[in-house]
Coordinates of C-alpha atoms in Angstrom, one line a residue:
X14 CA -91.8 -103.7 33.0
X15 CA -88.6 -104.1 30.9
X16 CA -88.7 -104.4 27.0
X17 CA -86.7 -106.6 24.5
X18 CA -86.7 -106.3 20.7
X19 CA -87.0 -108.4 18.6
X20 CA -86.7 -108.9 15.2
X21 CA -87.6 -106.0 13.0
X22 CA -87.8 -103.7 15.7
X23 CA -91.0 -105.0 17.4
X24 CA -90.5 -104.5 20.9
X25 CA -92.3 -106.4 24.4
X26 CA -92.1 -106.0 27.8
X27 CA -89.8 -108.8 28.2
X28 CA -92.3 -111.3 29.8
X29 CA -95.4 -112.4 28.1
X30 CA -98.2 -114.4 28.8
X31 CA -98.8 -117.7 27.4
X32 CA -102.5 -118.3 26.9
X33 CA -102.5 -122.3 25.7
X34 CA -103.2 -123.8 29.5
X35 CA -106.1 -121.4 30.3
X36 CA -107.7 -123.9 27.1
X37 CA -105.9 -126.7 26.6
X38 CA -103.5 -129.9 27.2
X39 CA -103.4 -128.5 31.1
X40 CA -104.6 -129.7 34.3
X41 CA -107.5 -127.4 34.9
X42 CA -107.5 -126.7 31.2
X43 CA -110.9 -124.9 30.3
X44 CA -112.9 -124.6 33.5
X45 CA -112.5 -121.0 34.6
X46 CA -113.0 -118.5 31.8
X47 CA -113.4 -115.3 34.8
X48 CA -110.5 -116.2 36.3
X49 CA -109.0 -116.8 33.3
X50 CA -109.6 -113.1 31.5
X51 CA -109.3 -111.4 34.9
X52 CA -105.5 -113.0 34.5
X53 CA -105.0 -111.4 31.4
X54 CA -105.9 -108.0 32.0
X55 CA -104.0 -107.9 35.4
X56 CA -101.3 -108.7 33.0
X57 CA -102.0 -105.9 30.9
X58 CA -102.0 -103.4 33.8
X59 CA -98.0 -104.9 35.3
X60 CA -96.6 -104.1 31.6
X61 CA -97.1 -107.6 29.7
X62 CA -97.5 -106.8 26.4
X63 CA -96.7 -110.4 24.4
X64 CA -100.0 -112.5 24.6
X65 CA -99.5 -116.3 23.0
X66 CA -101.4 -118.1 21.4
X67 CA -102.7 -120.7 18.6
X68 CA -105.4 -121.5 16.5
X69 CA -104.7 -125.4 17.9
X70 CA -105.3 -124.7 20.9
X71 CA -108.4 -126.2 21.8
X72 CA -109.1 -126.4 18.8
X73 CA -109.9 -122.3 18.2
X74 CA -111.0 -121.6 21.7
X75 CA -108.4 -120.2 23.1
X76 CA -107.7 -117.8 20.3
X77 CA -111.9 -116.6 21.0
X78 CA -110.9 -116.6 24.3
X79 CA -108.3 -114.2 24.1
X80 CA -110.2 -112.3 21.9
X81 CA -112.8 -111.8 24.7
X82 CA -110.0 -110.5 26.7
X83 CA -109.0 -108.1 25.2
X84 CA -112.0 -105.9 24.1
X85 CA -111.4 -102.5 24.3
X86 CA -108.0 -103.1 24.7
X87 CA -106.6 -104.3 21.8
X88 CA -103.9 -102.0 21.3
X89 CA -102.4 -102.5 24.1
X90 CA -100.9 -105.5 23.3
X91 CA -98.9 -107.3 20.7
X92 CA -101.3 -110.7 20.3
X93 CA -99.3 -113.5 18.4
X94 CA -100.5 -117.3 17.3
X95 CA -100.0 -119.5 15.1
X96 CA -100.7 -121.6 12.2
X97 CA -99.5 -124.5 10.2
X98 CA -100.7 -127.7 12.5
X99 CA -104.8 -127.4 11.3
X100 CA -105.3 -129.0 7.8
X101 CA -107.8 -126.0 6.5
X102 CA -107.8 -127.0 3.1
X103 CA -109.5 -130.4 3.9
X104 CA -111.2 -131.8 7.0
X105 CA -110.2 -129.4 10.2
X106 CA -107.8 -132.1 10.9
X107 CA -104.8 -132.0 12.7
X108 CA -102.1 -132.3 10.3
X109 CA -99.6 -130.3 9.1
X110 CA -100.1 -127.6 6.0
X111 CA -97.7 -125.1 5.3
X112 CA -99.3 -124.3 1.8
X113 CA -99.9 -120.1 0.0
X114 CA -103.5 -121.7 0.6
X115 CA -103.5 -122.7 4.6
X116 CA -101.7 -120.4 5.6
X117 CA -104.5 -117.6 4.1
X118 CA -107.3 -119.7 5.0
X119 CA -105.9 -120.2 8.4
X120 CA -104.9 -116.5 9.3
X121 CA -109.3 -114.9 8.3
X122 CA -110.2 -117.5 10.8
X123 CA -107.2 -116.3 13.4
X124 CA -108.7 -113.2 12.7
X125 CA -112.3 -113.3 13.2
X126 CA -111.7 -114.9 16.9
X127 CA -109.5 -112.9 18.4
X128 CA -111.6 -110.1 17.2
X129 CA -108.8 -107.8 15.4
X130 CA -108.0 -106.7 12.1
X131 CA -104.5 -107.3 12.5
X132 CA -102.1 -110.3 14.2
X133 CA -99.1 -109.0 15.3
X134 CA -96.8 -112.0 15.1
X135 CA -98.0 -114.5 12.8
X136 CA -96.2 -118.1 13.8
X137 CA -95.4 -120.9 11.3
X138 CA -96.1 -122.9 14.7
X139 CA -94.2 -126.3 12.5
X140 CA -92.7 -127.1 9.9
X141 CA -94.2 -128.7 7.0
X142 CA -91.9 -131.2 5.2
X143 CA -94.5 -130.7 2.2
X144 CA -93.4 -127.4 1.4
X145 CA -90.9 -125.4 0.7
X146 CA -90.4 -123.0 3.4
X147 CA -90.1 -120.5 0.6
X148 CA -93.5 -120.7 -0.3
X149 CA -94.7 -120.5 3.1
X150 CA -92.7 -117.4 3.4
X151 CA -93.9 -115.7 0.7
X152 CA -97.4 -115.8 1.6
X153 CA -96.9 -114.4 4.7
X154 CA -95.1 -111.9 3.2
X155 CA -98.0 -111.0 1.2
X156 CA -99.7 -111.1 4.4
X157 CA -97.6 -107.7 5.8
X158 CA -98.5 -106.8 2.7
X159 CA -102.2 -106.3 3.1
X160 CA -101.5 -105.4 6.5
X161 CA -103.0 -108.4 8.0
X162 CA -100.0 -109.5 10.0
X163 CA -97.4 -107.1 11.0
X164 CA -94.7 -109.2 11.2
X165 CA -93.9 -113.2 11.3
X166 CA -92.2 -116.2 12.5
X167 CA -91.5 -119.5 13.3
X168 CA -91.9 -122.0 15.7
X169 CA -89.2 -125.3 16.3
X170 CA -87.3 -124.6 13.0
X171 CA -84.0 -125.1 12.5
X172 CA -81.2 -123.7 11.4
X173 CA -81.0 -123.8 7.8
X174 CA -84.6 -124.0 7.0
X175 CA -85.1 -120.3 9.6
X176 CA -82.0 -119.0 7.3
X177 CA -83.8 -119.8 3.9
X178 CA -87.0 -118.3 5.4
X179 CA -85.2 -115.7 6.3
X180 CA -83.6 -114.9 3.0
X181 CA -87.4 -114.5 1.6
X182 CA -88.6 -111.5 4.4
X183 CA -87.1 -111.3 7.9
X184 CA -88.2 -113.3 10.2
X185 CA -89.3 -111.2 13.7
X186 CA -88.6 -114.3 16.3
X187 CA -88.2 -117.4 16.3
X188 CA -90.4 -119.3 19.1
X189 CA -88.5 -122.8 20.7
X190 CA -88.9 -124.2 24.3
X191 CA -85.9 -123.6 26.1
X192 CA -85.2 -122.6 30.2
X193 CA -82.5 -124.7 32.3
X194 CA -84.5 -127.7 31.1
X195 CA -84.4 -127.5 27.8
X196 CA -81.0 -126.2 27.0
X197 CA -80.7 -127.8 22.8
X198 CA -81.1 -124.1 21.7
X199 CA -78.1 -122.6 22.9
X200 CA -75.5 -125.0 20.8
X201 CA -76.5 -123.9 17.3
X202 CA -80.5 -121.7 17.2
X203 CA -79.2 -119.1 19.2
X204 CA -76.0 -118.5 17.3
X205 CA -78.0 -118.3 14.2
X206 CA -80.4 -116.3 14.9
X207 CA -78.4 -113.8 16.5
X208 CA -76.1 -113.5 13.4
X209 CA -80.0 -112.7 11.7
X210 CA -80.9 -110.5 14.3
X211 CA -84.2 -113.1 14.9
X212 CA -85.6 -112.1 18.4
X213 CA -85.9 -115.4 20.6
X214 CA -89.3 -116.5 22.2
X215 CA -88.4 -119.6 24.5
X216 CA -92.0 -121.4 25.8
X217 CA -92.3 -123.1 28.6
X218 CA -89.4 -121.0 30.0
X219 CA -90.9 -122.7 33.4
X220 CA -90.3 -126.7 32.2
X221 CA -93.6 -127.0 31.8
X222 CA -94.1 -126.1 35.1
X223 CA -91.4 -128.5 36.9
X224 CA -89.6 -125.9 37.6
X225 CA -91.6 -123.8 40.1
X226 CA -90.8 -126.9 42.3
X227 CA -94.7 -127.9 42.7
X228 CA -94.6 -130.7 40.9
X229 CA -93.2 -133.8 42.5
X230 CA -96.0 -136.9 40.3
X231 CA -97.8 -137.6 38.0
X232 CA -100.7 -137.8 39.8
X233 CA -101.5 -134.9 41.0
X234 CA -102.2 -134.3 37.5
X235 CA -105.4 -134.4 35.8
X236 CA -105.7 -137.7 33.7
X237 CA -106.2 -135.8 30.2
X238 CA -103.0 -133.6 31.0
X239 CA -100.1 -134.3 28.4
X240 CA -96.8 -134.3 31.0
X241 CA -98.3 -137.5 32.1
X242 CA -96.8 -139.0 28.9
X243 CA -93.8 -136.2 28.0
X244 CA -90.7 -137.9 28.7
X245 CA -89.3 -136.0 31.4
X246 CA -93.0 -137.0 33.9
X247 CA -92.7 -140.5 33.7
X248 CA -91.3 -143.4 35.5
X249 CA -87.9 -143.1 37.2
X250 CA -87.2 -139.9 35.1
X251 CA -89.2 -136.9 37.4
X252 CA -87.6 -138.3 40.3
X253 CA -84.1 -138.4 38.6
X254 CA -84.9 -134.8 37.4
X255 CA -85.9 -133.1 40.7
X256 CA -82.1 -132.7 41.5
X257 CA -82.7 -130.1 39.1
X258 CA -85.5 -128.3 40.8
X259 CA -83.4 -128.7 44.2
X260 CA -80.3 -126.3 41.9
X261 CA -82.8 -123.8 41.3
X262 CA -84.4 -124.2 44.8
X263 CA -80.7 -123.3 46.3
X264 CA -80.3 -120.0 44.4
X265 CA -84.1 -119.1 45.2
X266 CA -83.4 -119.8 48.9
X267 CA -80.3 -117.3 48.8
X268 CA -82.6 -114.3 47.2
X269 CA -85.5 -115.3 49.5
X270 CA -87.0 -115.3 45.8
X271 CA -89.6 -118.7 44.5
X272 CA -87.9 -121.2 42.3
X273 CA -89.9 -120.1 38.9
X274 CA -88.4 -116.8 39.7
X275 CA -84.9 -117.7 39.6
X276 CA -85.6 -120.2 36.6
X277 CA -87.3 -117.0 34.6
X278 CA -84.1 -114.5 35.9
X279 CA -81.6 -116.6 34.6
X280 CA -83.1 -116.9 31.0
X281 CA -83.6 -112.8 31.2
X282 CA -79.7 -112.5 31.6
X283 CA -79.3 -114.8 28.3
X284 CA -79.8 -111.2 26.3
X285 CA -81.9 -108.8 26.0
X286 CA -83.6 -109.9 22.8
X287 CA -85.7 -112.9 24.8
X288 CA -88.4 -113.0 25.8
X289 CA -90.1 -115.8 27.7
X290 CA -94.0 -116.3 27.2
X291 CA -94.6 -118.4 30.9
X292 CA -97.7 -119.9 31.1
X293 CA -100.3 -119.2 34.0
X294 CA -104.6 -119.6 34.4
X295 CA -103.6 -117.4 38.0
X296 CA -103.7 -114.2 38.8
X297 CA -100.9 -115.0 41.6
X298 CA -98.8 -117.2 39.3
X299 CA -99.0 -114.9 36.9
X300 CA -97.4 -112.2 39.4
X301 CA -95.2 -113.9 40.4
X302 CA -93.6 -114.0 37.3
X303 CA -93.5 -110.6 36.2
X304 CA -91.9 -110.2 39.5
X305 CA -88.8 -111.8 37.5
X306 CA -88.3 -109.0 35.3
X307 CA -86.9 -107.2 38.9
X308 CA -84.8 -110.0 40.0
X309 CA -80.4 -110.1 39.2
X310 CA -78.5 -112.9 39.4
X311 CA -74.7 -112.8 40.1
X312 CA -72.7 -114.2 37.6
X313 CA -71.7 -117.1 40.2
X314 CA -75.7 -117.3 40.3
X315 CA -75.7 -117.5 36.6
X316 CA -72.9 -120.4 36.6
X317 CA -73.5 -122.6 39.4
X318 CA -77.4 -122.8 37.3
X319 CA -75.3 -122.9 33.9
X320 CA -73.8 -125.8 35.7
X321 CA -76.9 -127.7 36.4
X322 CA -77.4 -131.2 34.6
X323 CA -79.5 -131.8 31.6
X324 CA -83.2 -133.0 31.7
X325 CA -83.9 -137.6 31.6
X326 CA -85.9 -137.6 28.9
X327 CA -86.9 -136.2 25.4
X328 CA -89.0 -133.3 25.4
X329 CA -91.6 -134.9 23.6
X330 CA -92.9 -138.4 23.2
X331 CA -92.1 -138.2 18.9
X332 CA -89.1 -135.1 18.8
X333 CA -90.3 -135.7 14.8
X334 CA -92.2 -132.7 14.6
X335 CA -89.3 -130.0 16.2
X336 CA -86.5 -128.7 15.0
X337 CA -87.0 -128.9 11.0

């Protein structure tokens, strides 16, 4: 697999693996640990190096799963996890806390669950408006000095927040939703991270599975599936958004590949500082995703996809927690 270079010289395979859906939020989560571990092992064999999790996924279950899966193979991979959405200083419920104390409490738990002595890329999952970013990054810089983390990143941070964080200690990666389904980062976020030399890690690069062309109704999803309450999947929005997939399908037909592979190839064409992390818990889908590394879109195909209409509906029912 070709490599992507994120900030601070951190090299990763340019297609990573998002592990969240193995344990939380999506249909079938937590039902097949053996299959999930087999998928992680196959990913390593195929050259995937970036594995993404978070303490909130479960909570805690996904980090524990990844820790078990990486036994004996830890040194072959880059482990990324996230903190900041669990209140470790109080009752352990969900909430935003970027305080230095919470950072230190969170990292110790993640190290234990991941069964490792260091985290390669440690993200603040969501920005805490009650804690200056300078305090949070100061704590992260201390963890880097101690060797508990190698690099840190931010997730869903606004341009000004990114600049302020980077001024305290260089940011290695910015993780934000980005795909043919979510083009918002192109306006401000991508220019800022490229100016500062920060890598970009798109999550949900397949539009929460929508860009694979397999979802045509929310009735295909479990009652507990997060997407049932996502504005882009609700009501008439889903039917209106099918047009995006039809455009992707057309390019896929030209190339004789899967729609999801086209969606990933489009992202990869956007730069060698981009490393998307499509999520799956199945080996077959993983192999499809990784095969996108070998697909090259023509300039005309990229332009045709660039011209796809924006989806109808917000990314989340509550957008107050992102881009701040």
